[in-house]
Amino acid sequence: MAGAIIENMSTKKLVIVGVILLLFQAFSFMVGGLIEDGALVTMDVGLAYRDSTLSEWTEMAHSTEHRKLSCNFTATKTYENEGRYYECDLLPFMEVGSVAHKYYLLNIRLPVNERKKVNIGIGEIKDIRLVSIHQNGGFTKVWFAMKTFLTPSVLIIMIWYWRRITQMTRPPVLLEKIIFALGISMTFINMPVEWFSVGFNWTWMLLFGDIRQGIFYAMLLSFWIVFCGEHLMDQTERNRFSVYWKQVGPIVFGSFCLFIFDMCERGVQLKNPFYSIWASDVGTELAMAFIIVAGICACLYFLFLCFMVFQVFRNISGKRSSLPAMTKARRLHYEGLIFRFKFLMLVTLACAAMTVIFFIISQVNEGHWHWGGYTVQVNSAFFTGIYGMWNLYVFALMFLYAPSHKRYGDEQSTDQAGNSGEDIQLTTTITHVDGPTEIYKMTGKEAQE
């Protein structure tokens, strides 16, 4: 029986909000006591806590777990090499979503029952090592500071954005509604509820964080589809969310599958932190298959988004043919609009590419301890960089697509009523008539033609 007391320093410094423990077993080689192929080790494990050295231990969890050994002996199996260690893969052992207490006690017992063949054929155990993966103090401080600052920032711009829309005489269009919904999902993921995990034993924090991120993923991917589509549709098809069901439907279905996959592991870990979907062969195969399929779908989505952006650019280029007929001032105005819109589309494409890369790497990183030699890590700079990029992108969208109080071109349109219908259409103040921007009107007219 092995026991370990783990001291949580989070009561002294803000350093830990979650811990993963992985079991490593060192087996000694003995002739006649070899580790059988596919040997299964059975562990009777328990976890307890206390907040002072004088208080009694309080049990948090207790379970009997099974782990399949994967060990290799590199030397020749002779008497001369007895006592040397096998090289064994790391085994998933325990995952907790919150460490609010100061001291934790971990007990590991390996019962032996020859009649039931429990822990038979696993060789001679010489040592048990624990490897912990936790969120360090430096990253935690930066992460908490970012969330604390960005939450009110995005919330203020979101309120300002919706207030500008409600002041319009027309009802909000679909593009404005989905930008507002994107702002809500960004605010939801920004909320610094992690502060409460310092003082409260909220074991569901990891699951809650995954749910928040899943909602944001679904909203962001759906927004990009609608954002590109609204600059391709004609006026009769616009402003109807139902026309996007073929594209948004798979996104919602994929998000639901991610939720089910997450509940299969972290949902069970709410009651049993020692549970791991990677502990069985079937669970490992399903988890790996799911991660591979999710990565392939993310790549296919990005390729489809690139195709939609290409169509939007082609649509905009077709509209440029009407610019030479305008006056110089008006032509320069619309050339500036088109340039800024194309730049925004390229930024959108770059943001989508980084999001897809981050999603794939984070999924691989979730299981890299379970895959043996393949190791992919997401460092804190990349993680905080992607998170900051999302906030900056959402902030810029709400700022750029907020209805303007300016009425560019109305006076010229009144004085030049005898000009061509094309010029009158292009000089209409779009923020008061058909949509959020003049580009929105231009692309819709081109699609209709």
Coordinates of C-alpha atoms in Angstrom, one line a residue:
M1 CA 0.0 0.0 0.0
A2 CA 1.4 3.4 -1.0
G3 CA 0.3 6.8 0.4
A4 CA 1.2 10.3 -0.6
I5 CA 0.4 13.7 1.0
I6 CA 0.2 16.5 -1.5
E7 CA 0.3 20.1 -0.2
N8 CA -1.6 22.7 -2.1
M9 CA 0.2 26.0 -2.1
S10 CA -2.8 27.9 -3.5
T11 CA -3.6 29.1 0.0
K12 CA -0.3 30.9 0.0
K13 CA -0.1 31.9 -3.6
L14 CA -2.6 31.9 -6.4
V15 CA -1.0 29.1 -8.4
I16 CA -3.3 26.2 -8.9
V17 CA -6.8 25.8 -10.2
G18 CA -6.7 22.2 -11.5
V19 CA -4.5 19.2 -11.2
I20 CA -4.0 16.0 -13.3
L21 CA -2.0 13.1 -11.8
L22 CA -0.7 10.4 -13.9
L23 CA 0.6 7.1 -12.5
F24 CA 4.0 5.7 -13.5
Q25 CA 5.0 2.3 -12.3
A26 CA 8.6 1.0 -12.2
F27 CA 8.8 -2.8 -12.5
S28 CA 11.9 -4.8 -11.7
F29 CA 12.8 -7.7 -14.1
M30 CA 13.1 -11.2 -12.6
V31 CA 13.5 -14.5 -14.4
G32 CA 10.3 -16.4 -13.7
G33 CA 8.4 -13.2 -12.8
L34 CA 7.9 -11.6 -16.2
I35 CA 5.2 -9.1 -17.0
E36 CA 2.6 -10.8 -19.2
D37 CA 1.5 -9.2 -22.4
G38 CA -1.6 -7.1 -21.8
A39 CA -1.3 -7.4 -18.0
L40 CA -4.0 -5.6 -16.1
V41 CA -3.1 -3.9 -12.8
T42 CA -6.0 -3.4 -10.3
M43 CA -5.7 -0.5 -7.8
D44 CA -7.8 0.3 -4.8
V45 CA -7.4 4.1 -4.6
G46 CA -8.7 6.8 -2.3
L47 CA -8.4 10.6 -2.0
A48 CA -8.9 12.6 1.1
Y49 CA -8.3 16.2 2.2
R50 CA -7.8 18.5 5.2
D51 CA -7.0 22.2 5.7
S52 CA -4.7 22.0 8.7
T53 CA -2.2 19.5 10.2
L54 CA -4.4 19.1 13.2
S55 CA -7.8 18.3 11.5
E56 CA -9.0 14.8 10.5
W57 CA -8.8 13.6 6.9
T58 CA -12.1 13.8 5.0
E59 CA -12.5 11.3 2.2
M60 CA -13.3 12.8 -1.2
A61 CA -13.4 9.7 -3.5
H62 CA -12.7 6.0 -3.3
S63 CA -12.7 3.6 -6.2
T64 CA -11.3 0.4 -7.7
E65 CA -9.6 1.1 -11.0
H66 CA -8.1 -1.1 -13.7
R67 CA -5.2 0.0 -15.9
K68 CA -3.6 -2.0 -18.7
L69 CA 0.2 -2.1 -18.6
S70 CA 2.4 -1.3 -21.6
C71 CA 6.0 -2.2 -20.6
N72 CA 9.1 -3.0 -22.5
F73 CA 12.4 -4.5 -21.3
T74 CA 15.2 -3.3 -23.5
A75 CA 18.0 -5.6 -22.2
T76 CA 18.3 -9.3 -22.6
K77 CA 16.1 -11.3 -20.2
T78 CA 18.8 -13.2 -18.4
Y79 CA 19.9 -13.7 -14.8
E80 CA 22.6 -11.1 -15.2
N81 CA 20.0 -8.4 -15.9
E82 CA 17.7 -9.2 -12.9
G83 CA 16.8 -6.0 -11.0
R84 CA 16.8 -3.7 -14.0
Y85 CA 13.6 -1.7 -14.7
Y86 CA 11.1 -2.1 -17.4
E87 CA 10.3 0.9 -19.5
C88 CA 6.6 1.5 -19.0
D89 CA 4.2 4.0 -20.6
L90 CA 2.5 6.6 -18.3
L91 CA -1.0 5.6 -17.2
P92 CA -3.9 8.1 -16.7
F93 CA -4.6 8.1 -13.0
M94 CA -6.6 11.0 -11.6
E95 CA -8.0 14.4 -12.7
V96 CA -9.6 16.9 -10.4
G97 CA -11.2 20.2 -11.5
S98 CA -10.5 22.2 -8.3
V99 CA -8.0 22.0 -5.5
A100 CA -9.5 24.3 -2.9
H101 CA -8.0 22.5 0.2
K102 CA -4.5 22.8 1.5
Y103 CA -3.6 19.1 2.0
Y104 CA -4.5 16.1 0.0
L105 CA -3.9 12.4 0.9
L106 CA -3.6 9.9 -1.9
N107 CA -3.7 6.1 -1.0
I108 CA -2.9 3.4 -3.5
R109 CA -3.3 -0.2 -2.7
L110 CA -2.6 -3.1 -5.0
P111 CA -4.6 -6.1 -3.8
V112 CA -3.6 -9.6 -4.8
N113 CA -6.0 -12.5 -5.3
E114 CA -4.6 -15.6 -7.0
R115 CA -8.0 -17.3 -7.3
K116 CA -9.5 -14.4 -9.2
K117 CA -6.2 -13.6 -10.9
V118 CA -6.1 -10.1 -9.5
N119 CA -2.7 -8.4 -10.0
I120 CA -1.2 -11.7 -11.2
G121 CA 1.4 -11.5 -13.9
I122 CA 2.5 -7.9 -13.4
G123 CA 6.0 -8.6 -12.2
E124 CA 7.7 -7.2 -9.1
I125 CA 6.9 -3.6 -8.3
K126 CA 9.8 -1.6 -7.0
D127 CA 8.5 1.9 -7.2
I128 CA 5.5 4.1 -8.0
R129 CA 6.0 7.6 -9.3
L130 CA 3.4 10.4 -9.7
V131 CA 3.7 13.1 -12.4
S132 CA 1.5 16.1 -11.8
I133 CA 0.3 18.5 -14.5
H134 CA -1.0 21.8 -13.1
Q135 CA -1.7 25.4 -14.0
N136 CA 1.3 27.3 -12.6
G137 CA 1.2 30.6 -10.8
G138 CA 2.5 32.9 -13.5
F139 CA 0.0 31.7 -16.1
T140 CA -2.8 31.8 -13.5
K141 CA -2.2 35.5 -12.7
V142 CA -2.1 36.5 -16.4
W143 CA -5.2 34.4 -17.2
F144 CA -7.2 35.8 -14.3
A145 CA -6.1 39.4 -15.1
M146 CA -7.0 39.0 -18.8
K147 CA -10.5 37.7 -17.9
T148 CA -11.1 40.4 -15.3
F149 CA -10.1 43.1 -17.7
L150 CA -11.8 41.8 -20.9
T151 CA -15.2 40.9 -19.4
P152 CA -16.3 44.6 -18.7
S153 CA -14.6 45.8 -21.9
V154 CA -16.5 43.4 -24.2
L155 CA -19.7 43.9 -22.2
I156 CA -19.5 47.7 -22.5
I157 CA -19.0 47.6 -26.3
M158 CA -21.8 45.0 -26.6
I159 CA -24.3 47.3 -24.8
W160 CA -23.2 50.3 -26.9
Y161 CA -23.5 48.2 -30.1
W162 CA -27.0 47.0 -29.3
R163 CA -28.1 50.5 -28.2
R164 CA -27.0 51.9 -31.5
I165 CA -29.0 49.3 -33.3
T166 CA -32.2 49.9 -31.3
Q167 CA -32.0 53.6 -32.1
M168 CA -32.6 52.8 -35.8
T169 CA -36.0 53.1 -37.4
R170 CA -35.6 49.7 -39.0
P171 CA -35.5 46.3 -37.2
P172 CA -32.1 44.6 -36.8
V173 CA -31.0 42.5 -39.7
L174 CA -29.7 39.0 -39.3
L175 CA -26.0 40.0 -39.5
E176 CA -26.4 42.5 -36.6
K177 CA -28.3 39.9 -34.5
I178 CA -25.6 37.2 -34.9
I179 CA -22.8 39.7 -34.1
F180 CA -24.7 40.5 -30.9
A181 CA -25.1 36.8 -30.2
L182 CA -21.3 36.4 -30.8
G183 CA -20.7 39.2 -28.3
I184 CA -22.9 37.4 -25.7
S185 CA -21.0 34.1 -26.1
M186 CA -17.7 36.0 -25.8
T187 CA -18.8 37.6 -22.6
F188 CA -20.0 34.2 -21.3
I189 CA -16.5 32.7 -21.9
N190 CA -14.9 35.8 -20.4
M191 CA -16.6 35.7 -17.1
P192 CA -13.9 35.2 -14.5
V193 CA -15.7 32.5 -12.5
E194 CA -12.3 30.9 -11.9
W195 CA -11.8 33.4 -9.0
F196 CA -14.4 31.3 -7.0
S197 CA -12.4 28.1 -7.5
V198 CA -9.8 29.5 -5.2
G199 CA -12.1 29.4 -2.2
F200 CA -14.8 26.9 -3.2
N201 CA -14.4 23.2 -4.0
W202 CA -16.1 23.4 -7.4
T203 CA -15.1 20.2 -9.0
W204 CA -17.2 21.0 -12.1
M205 CA -15.0 23.9 -13.2
L206 CA -13.2 21.9 -16.0
L207 CA -16.5 20.7 -17.4
F208 CA -18.1 24.1 -17.1
G209 CA -15.1 25.6 -18.9
D210 CA -15.4 23.1 -21.7
I211 CA -19.1 23.8 -22.1
R212 CA -18.4 27.6 -22.3
Q213 CA -15.7 27.1 -24.9
G214 CA -17.9 24.7 -26.9
I215 CA -20.7 27.3 -27.0
F216 CA -18.3 29.9 -28.2
Y217 CA -16.9 27.6 -30.9
A218 CA -20.4 26.9 -32.2
M219 CA -21.3 30.5 -32.2
L220 CA -18.1 31.6 -33.9
L221 CA -18.2 29.0 -36.6
S222 CA -21.9 29.8 -37.3
F223 CA -21.1 33.5 -37.4
W224 CA -18.5 33.1 -40.1
I225 CA -20.9 31.1 -42.3
V226 CA -23.6 33.8 -41.9
F227 CA -21.1 36.6 -42.3
C228 CA -19.9 35.4 -45.6
G229 CA -23.3 34.2 -46.8
E230 CA -25.0 37.6 -46.1
H231 CA -22.5 39.2 -48.5
L232 CA -23.4 36.7 -51.2
M233 CA -27.2 36.4 -51.0
D234 CA -29.5 38.6 -53.0
Q235 CA -32.0 40.8 -51.2
T236 CA -34.8 38.3 -51.3
E237 CA -32.7 35.6 -49.6
R238 CA -31.1 37.8 -47.0
N239 CA -32.0 38.2 -43.4
R240 CA -33.3 34.7 -43.0
F241 CA -31.4 32.3 -40.7
S242 CA -33.3 29.3 -42.2
V243 CA -31.4 29.5 -45.5
Y244 CA -28.2 28.5 -43.6
W245 CA -29.5 25.3 -42.0
K246 CA -27.4 23.1 -44.3
Q247 CA -24.2 24.8 -43.1
V248 CA -25.1 25.6 -39.5
G249 CA -26.8 22.2 -38.8
P250 CA -23.5 20.2 -39.0
I251 CA -21.9 22.7 -36.7
V252 CA -24.6 22.3 -34.1
F253 CA -24.5 18.5 -34.4
G254 CA -20.7 18.5 -34.1
S255 CA -20.9 20.7 -31.0
F256 CA -23.4 18.3 -29.4
C257 CA -21.1 15.4 -30.1
L258 CA -18.2 17.2 -28.4
F259 CA -20.5 17.8 -25.4
I260 CA -21.4 14.1 -25.2
F261 CA -17.7 13.1 -25.6
D262 CA -16.8 15.5 -22.8
M263 CA -19.6 14.2 -20.5
C264 CA -18.4 10.6 -21.0
E265 CA -15.2 11.5 -19.2
R266 CA -15.4 14.7 -17.2
G267 CA -19.0 14.2 -16.4
V268 CA -18.1 10.9 -14.7
Q269 CA -15.1 12.5 -13.1
L270 CA -17.4 14.7 -11.0
K271 CA -18.1 11.6 -8.9
N272 CA -15.0 9.6 -9.6
P273 CA -11.8 11.6 -10.3
F274 CA -10.0 8.3 -11.0
Y275 CA -12.1 7.5 -14.0
S276 CA -10.5 7.8 -17.5
I277 CA -11.9 7.0 -20.9
W278 CA -8.4 6.1 -21.9
A279 CA -8.2 3.2 -19.3
S280 CA -9.8 0.6 -21.6
D281 CA -9.0 -0.4 -25.2
V282 CA -12.5 0.4 -26.5
G283 CA -12.4 3.8 -24.8
T284 CA -9.0 4.6 -26.2
E285 CA -10.0 3.6 -29.7
L286 CA -13.2 5.7 -29.5
A287 CA -11.4 8.7 -28.1
M288 CA -8.7 8.6 -30.7
A289 CA -11.2 8.1 -33.5
F290 CA -13.3 11.0 -32.3
I291 CA -10.3 13.3 -32.1
I292 CA -9.1 12.4 -35.6
V293 CA -12.6 12.9 -37.0
A294 CA -13.0 16.3 -35.2
G295 CA -9.6 17.4 -36.7
I296 CA -10.7 16.4 -40.2
C297 CA -14.0 18.2 -39.9
A298 CA -12.3 21.3 -38.7
C299 CA -10.0 21.3 -41.7
L300 CA -12.9 20.7 -44.1
Y301 CA -14.8 23.6 -42.5
F302 CA -11.8 25.9 -43.0
L303 CA -11.5 24.9 -46.7
F304 CA -15.3 25.6 -47.1
L305 CA -14.9 29.0 -45.5
C306 CA -12.0 29.8 -47.8
F307 CA -14.3 29.0 -50.7
M308 CA -17.0 31.3 -49.4
V309 CA -14.5 34.1 -48.9
F310 CA -13.3 33.7 -52.5
Q311 CA -16.8 34.0 -53.7
V312 CA -17.3 37.2 -51.6
F313 CA -14.1 38.6 -53.2
R314 CA -15.3 37.8 -56.7
N315 CA -18.7 39.4 -55.9
I316 CA -16.9 42.6 -54.7
S317 CA -14.7 42.6 -57.7
G318 CA -17.7 42.5 -60.0
K319 CA -19.1 45.6 -58.4
R320 CA -15.9 47.6 -58.9
S321 CA -16.7 47.8 -62.6
S322 CA -19.3 50.5 -61.8
L323 CA -16.8 52.7 -59.9
P324 CA -15.2 54.5 -62.9
A325 CA -18.5 56.1 -63.8
M326 CA -18.6 57.9 -60.4
T327 CA -17.1 61.2 -59.5
K328 CA -13.5 61.1 -58.1
A329 CA -14.5 61.7 -54.5
R330 CA -17.3 59.1 -54.6
R331 CA -15.0 56.6 -56.3
L332 CA -12.3 57.1 -53.7
H333 CA -14.9 56.7 -51.0
Y334 CA -16.1 53.3 -52.3
E335 CA -12.6 52.1 -53.1
G336 CA -11.7 52.7 -49.5
L337 CA -14.8 50.8 -48.4
I338 CA -13.9 47.8 -50.5
F339 CA -10.3 47.8 -49.4
R340 CA -11.3 47.9 -45.7
F341 CA -13.9 45.2 -46.2
K342 CA -11.4 42.9 -48.0
F343 CA -8.9 43.5 -45.2
L344 CA -11.6 42.5 -42.7
M345 CA -12.3 39.3 -44.7
L346 CA -8.6 38.4 -44.7
V347 CA -8.4 39.0 -40.9
T348 CA -11.5 36.8 -40.6
L349 CA -9.7 34.1 -42.6
A350 CA -6.6 34.4 -40.5
C351 CA -8.6 34.2 -37.3
A352 CA -10.4 31.1 -38.6
A353 CA -7.1 29.5 -39.4
M354 CA -5.7 30.1 -36.0
T355 CA -8.9 28.9 -34.3
V356 CA -8.8 25.6 -36.3
I357 CA -5.1 25.1 -35.5
F358 CA -5.7 25.8 -31.8
F359 CA -8.7 23.4 -31.8
I360 CA -6.7 20.6 -33.3
I361 CA -3.7 21.1 -31.1
S362 CA -5.8 21.3 -28.0
Q363 CA -7.6 18.1 -28.8
V364 CA -4.3 16.3 -29.4
N365 CA -2.8 17.8 -26.3
E366 CA -5.8 16.5 -24.3
G367 CA -4.6 13.0 -25.0
H368 CA -0.9 13.3 -25.7
W369 CA 0.0 11.6 -22.4
H370 CA -2.1 8.6 -23.6
W371 CA -0.4 8.3 -27.0
G372 CA 3.0 7.3 -25.9
G373 CA 5.8 8.9 -28.0
Y374 CA 3.6 11.6 -29.7
T375 CA 3.8 14.8 -27.6
V376 CA 2.1 18.0 -28.5
Q377 CA 1.9 20.9 -26.0
V378 CA 0.0 24.1 -26.0
N379 CA 2.2 26.7 -24.2
S380 CA 0.7 29.6 -22.3
A381 CA 1.7 32.2 -24.8
F382 CA -0.2 30.5 -27.6
F383 CA -3.2 29.9 -25.4
T384 CA -3.5 33.5 -24.2
G385 CA -2.7 34.8 -27.7
I386 CA -5.6 32.9 -29.2
Y387 CA -7.9 34.0 -26.4
G388 CA -6.8 37.7 -26.9
M389 CA -7.3 37.4 -30.6
W390 CA -10.9 36.2 -30.2
N391 CA -11.7 39.2 -27.9
L392 CA -10.1 41.7 -30.2
Y393 CA -11.9 40.2 -33.3
V394 CA -15.3 40.3 -31.6
F395 CA -14.6 43.8 -30.3
A396 CA -13.6 45.0 -33.8
L397 CA -16.7 43.5 -35.4
M398 CA -19.1 45.2 -33.0
F399 CA -17.3 48.5 -33.4
L400 CA -17.2 48.4 -37.2
Y401 CA -20.7 47.1 -37.7
A402 CA -22.4 49.4 -35.3
P403 CA -24.9 51.6 -37.2
S404 CA -23.4 55.0 -38.0
H405 CA -25.2 58.3 -37.2
K406 CA -23.6 59.9 -40.2
R407 CA -25.5 60.3 -43.4
Y408 CA -22.9 60.2 -46.1
G409 CA -24.1 61.0 -49.6
D410 CA -27.7 61.9 -48.8
E411 CA -27.4 65.5 -49.9
Q412 CA -25.6 64.5 -53.1
S413 CA -28.3 62.0 -53.8
T414 CA -31.0 64.6 -53.5
D415 CA -29.2 67.1 -55.8
Q416 CA -28.4 64.4 -58.4
A417 CA -31.8 62.8 -58.6
G418 CA -31.5 62.9 -62.4
N419 CA -28.5 60.6 -62.4
S420 CA -28.5 56.9 -63.1
G421 CA -30.3 54.5 -60.8
E422 CA -26.9 52.8 -60.2
D423 CA -25.4 56.0 -58.7
I424 CA -28.5 56.6 -56.5
Q425 CA -28.4 53.0 -55.2
L426 CA -24.7 53.3 -54.3
T427 CA -25.1 56.6 -52.4
T428 CA -28.0 55.6 -50.2
T429 CA -27.3 55.7 -46.5
I430 CA -27.4 52.0 -45.9
T431 CA -27.3 52.1 -42.1
H432 CA -30.8 53.7 -42.2
V433 CA -32.4 51.6 -44.9
D434 CA -31.3 48.0 -45.7
G435 CA -28.4 46.9 -43.5
P436 CA -25.4 47.7 -41.4
T437 CA -22.9 48.9 -44.1
E438 CA -22.8 50.1 -47.7
I439 CA -20.8 47.0 -48.7
Y440 CA -23.7 44.9 -47.4
K441 CA -26.0 46.7 -49.9
M442 CA -23.5 46.6 -52.8
T443 CA -22.8 42.8 -52.5
G444 CA -26.5 42.0 -52.3
K445 CA -27.3 44.0 -55.4
E446 CA -24.5 42.3 -57.3
A447 CA -25.8 38.9 -56.3
Q448 CA -29.3 39.8 -57.4
E449 CA -28.0 41.0 -60.8

